[in-house]
Amino acid sequence: RVDMAGLVNNLLILFLVSQNNCLGFRGPLSVFKRYKDATRSLSSECLGSDRPVISLGLSDFALDIRMPGVTPKQSDTYLCMSVPLPVDDEAYVVDFKPHASMDTVHHMLLFGCNEPSSTENYWDCDEGTCKDKSNILYAWARNAPPTRLPKGVGFRVGGETGGKFFVLQVHYGDISAFRDKHKDCSGVTLHLTHQKQPLIAGMYLMMSVSTVIPPGEKVVDADIACHYKRFPMHLFAYRVHTHRLGKVVSGYRVRNGQWTLIGRQSPQLPQAFYPVEHPVDVSYDDILAARCVFSGEGRTTETHIGGTANDEMCNFYIMYYMEAKHAVSYMTCTQNANPEMFRNIPQEANIPIPVKPDMLKMTHGHHEEIKDTDKSSLQLSKGEEELILDQDFHIEEAVEWPGLDLKLGQVSGLALDLENNLVVFHRGDHVWDENSFDSKFVYQQRGLGPIEQNTILVLNPSTAKLLHSTGKSLFYLPHGLSIDKNGNYWVTDVALHQVFKLGADAKEPLLTLGVALQPGSDKNHFCQPTDVAVDPITGSVYVSDGYCNSRIIQFSPNGLYIMQWGEETSLGRARPGQFRIPHSLALIPDFSQLCVADRENGRIQCFRLGTGEFVREIKHKSFGRELFAVSYAPGGLLFAVNGMPYPGEAEPAQGFVMNFSTGEIIDTFIPLRKRFEMPHDVVASEDKTVFVGDVHARTVWKFASTEKMEHRSVKKAGIEVQEIKESETIVEARLKNNPEPTDPLKKQEKQHLVRQASTGVSFVLITTLLIIPVVVLLAILVFIRWRKTTVYGADGEHKLDSNSSRVLGRLRGKGGGGLNLGNFFASHKGYSRKGFDRLSTEGSDQEKDEDDGTDSEEEYSAPPPPPAPSSS
């Protein structure tokens, strides 16, 4: 009985402990499973004075480092706290798990040292972090990727040479989330081990100490270079840091005159550690070089290197690992050993990275920038503000583009050819509906034969004039399209389960992958493949496969199978490398990555070319449940389109513009004419011209940045108000102090647009005057009917509904002989509309038939696990 009572007591204690989530008493898998933690800690859950050390086996343990329940009193507060290493002997930090809410914490830094600046429970970081030399071990920032150590790599702590304390610095940005006075216990959990690691991580700091930025100077370079004189090291992460005047920071390894990029980033973006995109090793006598680009515009005095808001800094941190027997944990470079070499620095190092103005707020990781300065010293100078406006842009529909009037089938794929012409891949008179496939994904409408129209159309991107067409009698259900560096078309057909390579004028494919009309999952078969991407450097071919497989397959340029990766999404949160319809591919040669629109998981996943190694996920609430397509434009911009919202959801179908480096959404866009029904593919050019193809609306929209559109309306030191008022094509105009183009062709184009706009206004005015009497007449009729209803009761109401709906129906064009492409195509080759009734499946994407109000055409596939998605 005594033993039973003891057992009950132990179980009760275990239960109570398990309820205290913030204490961290969790199993190893739950503590170190790599996922983003965005929960907010409440005061009753925050850590007490005893820091939990959690055993993870014989040699491993976890250490929770958390703020002890703090409530910052003002925005841009930096708070620090320290935790001693709980063991005396040597240990290795091998993993980090952040605990931070993005709505309260701007960034966190974790330092290692031997003596913290304070012995208090926590303190204002104005007092400093450490009294001795400190080493950054970890950085977390919102909108930035987490730091990950490669396998077999660890930071050495404790023992005779490692630090004895961890110091956590948390930057609380906007404290509006603390209106409820809750306590915060943000922090990080460390995974430590006593097992000796074969590779030891360290930090290499490149720092300018003598740079002077003259007032008003537009461009000032701060260059740092040192010869490396140690054993080889391997670089895997980097971090940049300046204050307000920094525009871009770049780091390189220089070997035999060849510059190899380590990392390049805007210091105005979250200053976390970013992964080195390509593996870089540094050997004896290599040169490590870095450049910070500043602008002194708006300053009235010289700016020197220092720690306050009125000073500047130029830091480039490199995280590396070395063999344990040669490891050095910290190295610095503060000189410029070879100024002449910077004449050959790659041009990219001199080009600022565009940053939205709202990203400038609270992005710096140096607390002295905020403290001891008056409010005015934190305001952007006029020169800086204008520079940012020049970098900003907004995407709007180019409403003068006539391509919206093209007669197309279901538009499934878009691409730009070598001349930047728009290439459209559409389905002619074929549609993908519920009768297209059986339960085993075998195509059921082979009797229709291949599409008899040209399915590949080449259009002038400005006038939408048809320049060339091909693809007749080759395809059944077109889907994905891309164009390689030689101008060849690569397409997929979900009915044939095949991938084709076509010459621009070829009647027959140059290369065919897959077996016609045979779905499968081996090396020689596809199952409804969705898209293709071709590496312009290696020629490797990547295929997303597909609706009934969940993988990416890599082939050689001549079609030999090389490798594949990916798996079906398991229950719960989708993990990296899992897909639920990999629907669209975007190859990013600048970063050697392949990004996948993981459609039903509503996210973008990016992988390394050649290896398939997962790099990161981009996911936003505004994506909704489905993300259909993704496209990359040189210059670091990522474009995407999502699907229609499910019932009860608010996120609309729209386009997105994102910063590829950070994943941040810069802009969103929707059409002004018609509306998105099922945006299926997107393609963008370097000048930010964007095309979106819609499979249900059967059309292609063109969008352009307002930067490009403004040249029609802006003069130096003024605005042509008359033109802006008259032009219906200029939806949004901003002031820019740019001279008006003097090119005669551009002047003619502008005059033509003014005449076009004036004609448009006249037409709109006349139409409005004609419609007003009709509207008044309708109002009178409705009033009379309403009066009858009040006198004669329900029968009158029914008659009103019938008659008014007939009148409104005529106004809308119902039954009025308007061209309906669904009916037009259905009349060919004996095509039947049987079976087009609405499915009961929630959220299926269906096209409304404007003739009878029923659901006529849809793209469909067998539903994956709930909620069941549509097909396209």
Short mmCIF file of N, CA, C and O in Angstrom, two decimals, residues 189-251:
data_model
loop_
_atom_site.label_atom_id
_atom_site.label_comp_id
_atom_site.label_asym_id
_atom_site.label_seq_id
_atom_site.Cartn_x
_atom_site.Cartn_y
_atom_site.Cartn_z
N THR A 189 16.42 27.04 -26.82
CA THR A 189 16.83 25.80 -26.18
C THR A 189 18.04 25.25 -26.92
O THR A 189 18.02 25.15 -28.15
N LEU A 190 19.09 24.95 -26.17
CA LEU A 190 20.32 24.42 -26.76
C LEU A 190 20.36 22.91 -26.59
O LEU A 190 19.99 22.38 -25.54
N HIS A 191 20.80 22.26 -27.62
CA HIS A 191 21.10 20.83 -27.53
C HIS A 191 22.61 20.69 -27.41
O HIS A 191 23.35 21.10 -28.31
N LEU A 192 23.07 20.17 -26.27
CA LEU A 192 24.50 20.02 -26.02
C LEU A 192 24.84 18.54 -25.87
O LEU A 192 24.00 17.72 -25.50
N THR A 193 26.09 18.23 -26.17
CA THR A 193 26.56 16.86 -26.02
C THR A 193 27.98 16.87 -25.48
O THR A 193 28.75 17.81 -25.71
N HIS A 194 28.31 15.80 -24.73
CA HIS A 194 29.69 15.62 -24.27
C HIS A 194 30.54 14.87 -25.28
O HIS A 194 31.76 14.80 -25.15
N GLN A 195 29.87 14.30 -26.29
CA GLN A 195 30.62 13.57 -27.31
C GLN A 195 31.45 14.54 -28.14
O GLN A 195 30.95 15.55 -28.62
N LYS A 196 32.73 14.22 -28.27
CA LYS A 196 33.61 15.09 -29.04
C LYS A 196 33.14 15.15 -30.49
O LYS A 196 32.83 14.14 -31.10
N GLN A 197 33.07 16.35 -31.03
CA GLN A 197 32.63 16.55 -32.41
C GLN A 197 33.84 16.61 -33.34
O GLN A 197 34.86 17.23 -33.00
N PRO A 198 33.76 15.95 -34.47
CA PRO A 198 34.92 15.96 -35.39
C PRO A 198 35.19 17.33 -35.99
O PRO A 198 36.31 17.61 -36.40
N LEU A 199 34.14 18.19 -36.03
CA LEU A 199 34.29 19.51 -36.63
C LEU A 199 33.82 20.57 -35.64
O LEU A 199 32.76 20.42 -35.03
N ILE A 200 34.59 21.60 -35.47
CA ILE A 200 34.30 22.64 -34.49
C ILE A 200 33.92 23.93 -35.21
O ILE A 200 34.60 24.36 -36.14
N ALA A 201 32.83 24.53 -34.78
CA ALA A 201 32.36 25.78 -35.38
C ALA A 201 33.06 26.97 -34.74
O ALA A 201 33.45 26.94 -33.57
N GLY A 202 33.19 28.02 -35.53
CA GLY A 202 33.80 29.25 -35.03
C GLY A 202 33.28 30.45 -35.79
O GLY A 202 32.47 30.33 -36.71
N MET A 203 33.77 31.63 -35.39
CA MET A 203 33.31 32.88 -35.98
C MET A 203 34.49 33.68 -36.49
O MET A 203 35.49 33.85 -35.78
N TYR A 204 34.38 34.15 -37.72
CA TYR A 204 35.39 35.02 -38.31
C TYR A 204 34.72 36.38 -38.54
O TYR A 204 33.77 36.49 -39.30
N LEU A 205 35.24 37.42 -37.87
CA LEU A 205 34.65 38.76 -37.97
C LEU A 205 35.53 39.66 -38.81
O LEU A 205 36.70 39.89 -38.49
N MET A 206 34.96 40.16 -39.89
CA MET A 206 35.62 41.17 -40.71
C MET A 206 34.99 42.52 -40.37
O MET A 206 33.76 42.67 -40.46
N MET A 207 35.82 43.50 -39.99
CA MET A 207 35.29 44.74 -39.45
C MET A 207 36.16 45.92 -39.88
O MET A 207 37.39 45.87 -39.74
N SER A 208 35.52 46.95 -40.41
CA SER A 208 36.23 48.18 -40.73
C SER A 208 36.31 49.04 -39.47
O SER A 208 35.33 49.18 -38.74
N VAL A 209 37.49 49.63 -39.22
CA VAL A 209 37.67 50.45 -38.01
C VAL A 209 38.04 51.89 -38.34
O VAL A 209 38.11 52.73 -37.44
N SER A 210 38.28 52.19 -39.61
CA SER A 210 38.77 53.54 -39.94
C SER A 210 37.95 54.25 -41.01
O SER A 210 38.36 55.31 -41.49
N THR A 211 36.82 53.73 -41.41
CA THR A 211 36.02 54.34 -42.47
C THR A 211 35.45 55.68 -42.02
O THR A 211 34.94 55.80 -40.90
N VAL A 212 35.51 56.66 -42.90
CA VAL A 212 34.90 57.97 -42.67
C VAL A 212 33.95 58.24 -43.83
O VAL A 212 34.33 58.13 -45.00
N ILE A 213 32.71 58.59 -43.52
CA ILE A 213 31.70 58.85 -44.54
C ILE A 213 31.47 60.36 -44.60
O ILE A 213 30.89 60.94 -43.67
N PRO A 214 31.91 61.03 -45.66
CA PRO A 214 31.73 62.49 -45.76
C PRO A 214 30.24 62.84 -45.89
O PRO A 214 29.46 62.07 -46.46
N PRO A 215 29.84 63.97 -45.37
CA PRO A 215 28.43 64.37 -45.48
C PRO A 215 28.03 64.60 -46.94
O PRO A 215 28.79 65.20 -47.71
N GLY A 216 26.86 64.10 -47.30
CA GLY A 216 26.34 64.30 -48.64
C GLY A 216 26.93 63.40 -49.70
O GLY A 216 26.46 63.41 -50.84
N GLU A 217 27.94 62.63 -49.36
CA GLU A 217 28.55 61.73 -50.34
C GLU A 217 27.58 60.61 -50.69
O GLU A 217 27.08 59.92 -49.82
N LYS A 218 27.36 60.42 -51.99
CA LYS A 218 26.33 59.46 -52.41
C LYS A 218 26.77 58.02 -52.20
O LYS A 218 25.99 57.18 -51.75
N VAL A 219 28.02 57.70 -52.54
CA VAL A 219 28.51 56.33 -52.41
C VAL A 219 29.87 56.36 -51.73
O VAL A 219 30.79 57.05 -52.18
N VAL A 220 29.99 55.61 -50.64
CA VAL A 220 31.25 55.46 -49.92
C VAL A 220 31.48 53.97 -49.69
O VAL A 220 30.61 53.28 -49.14
N ASP A 221 32.63 53.47 -50.10
CA ASP A 221 32.96 52.05 -49.92
C ASP A 221 33.87 51.87 -48.72
O ASP A 221 34.83 52.63 -48.53
N ALA A 222 33.58 50.85 -47.92
CA ALA A 222 34.46 50.44 -46.83
C ALA A 222 34.95 49.03 -47.17
O ALA A 222 34.15 48.11 -47.21
N ASP A 223 36.25 48.90 -47.44
CA ASP A 223 36.81 47.62 -47.89
C ASP A 223 37.68 47.00 -46.82
O ASP A 223 38.45 47.70 -46.13
N ILE A 224 37.57 45.69 -46.69
CA ILE A 224 38.34 44.93 -45.70
C ILE A 224 38.91 43.71 -46.41
O ILE A 224 38.20 43.05 -47.18
N ALA A 225 40.18 43.40 -46.16
CA ALA A 225 40.79 42.22 -46.79
C ALA A 225 41.95 41.72 -45.94
O ALA A 225 42.76 42.51 -45.45
N CYS A 226 42.02 40.41 -45.76
CA CYS A 226 43.10 39.79 -45.00
C CYS A 226 43.52 38.49 -45.67
O CYS A 226 42.69 37.76 -46.22
N HIS A 227 44.83 38.21 -45.63
CA HIS A 227 45.33 36.91 -46.07
C HIS A 227 45.07 35.88 -44.97
O HIS A 227 45.32 36.14 -43.79
N TYR A 228 44.59 34.73 -45.39
CA TYR A 228 44.28 33.67 -44.43
C TYR A 228 45.51 32.78 -44.27
O TYR A 228 46.05 32.27 -45.27
N LYS A 229 45.95 32.59 -43.03
CA LYS A 229 47.20 31.88 -42.77
C LYS A 229 47.01 30.72 -41.81
O LYS A 229 47.90 30.41 -41.01
N ARG A 230 45.88 30.04 -41.88
CA ARG A 230 45.63 28.91 -40.97
C ARG A 230 45.22 27.67 -41.76
O ARG A 230 45.23 27.66 -42.98
N PHE A 231 44.83 26.64 -40.98
CA PHE A 231 44.36 25.40 -41.60
C PHE A 231 43.02 25.65 -42.30
O PHE A 231 42.31 26.61 -41.99
N PRO A 232 42.67 24.79 -43.25
CA PRO A 232 41.44 25.01 -44.03
C PRO A 232 40.19 25.13 -43.15
O PRO A 232 40.07 24.46 -42.12
N MET A 233 39.31 25.99 -43.56
CA MET A 233 38.01 26.10 -42.89
C MET A 233 36.92 26.12 -43.96
O MET A 233 37.13 26.47 -45.12
N HIS A 234 35.72 25.71 -43.53
CA HIS A 234 34.57 25.59 -44.42
C HIS A 234 33.47 26.54 -43.93
O HIS A 234 33.09 26.51 -42.77
N LEU A 235 32.99 27.39 -44.83
CA LEU A 235 32.05 28.45 -44.47
C LEU A 235 30.62 27.96 -44.71
O LEU A 235 30.31 27.40 -45.77
N PHE A 236 29.72 28.20 -43.73
CA PHE A 236 28.34 27.73 -43.91
C PHE A 236 27.28 28.77 -43.58
O PHE A 236 26.10 28.56 -43.85
N ALA A 237 27.64 29.91 -43.00
CA ALA A 237 26.64 30.95 -42.71
C ALA A 237 27.34 32.30 -42.62
O ALA A 237 28.55 32.38 -42.38
N TYR A 238 26.57 33.37 -42.83
CA TYR A 238 27.14 34.72 -42.75
C TYR A 238 26.09 35.67 -42.20
O TYR A 238 24.89 35.40 -42.22
N ARG A 239 26.57 36.79 -41.70
CA ARG A 239 25.70 37.84 -41.17
C ARG A 239 26.33 39.19 -41.48
O ARG A 239 27.54 39.36 -41.38
N VAL A 240 25.50 40.16 -41.88
CA VAL A 240 26.00 41.51 -42.16
C VAL A 240 25.48 42.47 -41.10
O VAL A 240 24.44 42.23 -40.50
N HIS A 241 26.23 43.57 -40.89
CA HIS A 241 25.78 44.56 -39.90
C HIS A 241 26.35 45.93 -40.23
O HIS A 241 27.55 46.12 -40.38
N THR A 242 25.42 46.89 -40.37
CA THR A 242 25.78 48.31 -40.38
C THR A 242 24.69 49.03 -39.61
O THR A 242 23.76 48.41 -39.08
N HIS A 243 24.77 50.37 -39.56
CA HIS A 243 23.69 51.16 -38.99
C HIS A 243 22.83 51.69 -40.14
O HIS A 243 22.65 51.03 -41.16
N ARG A 244 22.35 52.93 -40.03
CA ARG A 244 21.35 53.44 -40.96
C ARG A 244 21.88 53.71 -42.37
O ARG A 244 21.11 53.67 -43.33
N LEU A 245 23.16 54.01 -42.51
CA LEU A 245 23.67 54.46 -43.80
C LEU A 245 24.09 53.30 -44.70
O LEU A 245 24.40 53.52 -45.87
N GLY A 246 24.14 52.09 -44.19
CA GLY A 246 24.57 50.94 -44.97
C GLY A 246 23.55 50.53 -46.01
O GLY A 246 22.35 50.47 -45.74
N LYS A 247 24.01 50.25 -47.24
CA LYS A 247 23.12 49.88 -48.35
C LYS A 247 23.27 48.41 -48.73
O LYS A 247 22.29 47.74 -49.03
N VAL A 248 24.48 47.90 -48.74
CA VAL A 248 24.71 46.49 -49.06
C VAL A 248 26.07 46.10 -48.52
O VAL A 248 27.00 46.91 -48.50
N VAL A 249 26.18 44.86 -48.05
CA VAL A 249 27.44 44.32 -47.55
C VAL A 249 27.68 42.98 -48.26
O VAL A 249 26.78 42.14 -48.32
N SER A 250 28.88 42.80 -48.79
CA SER A 250 29.21 41.59 -49.54
C SER A 250 30.53 41.03 -49.06
O SER A 250 31.45 41.78 -48.71
N GLY A 251 30.64 39.70 -49.03
CA GLY A 251 31.88 39.04 -48.62
C GLY A 251 32.32 38.02 -49.65
O GLY A 251 31.48 37.34 -50.27
#
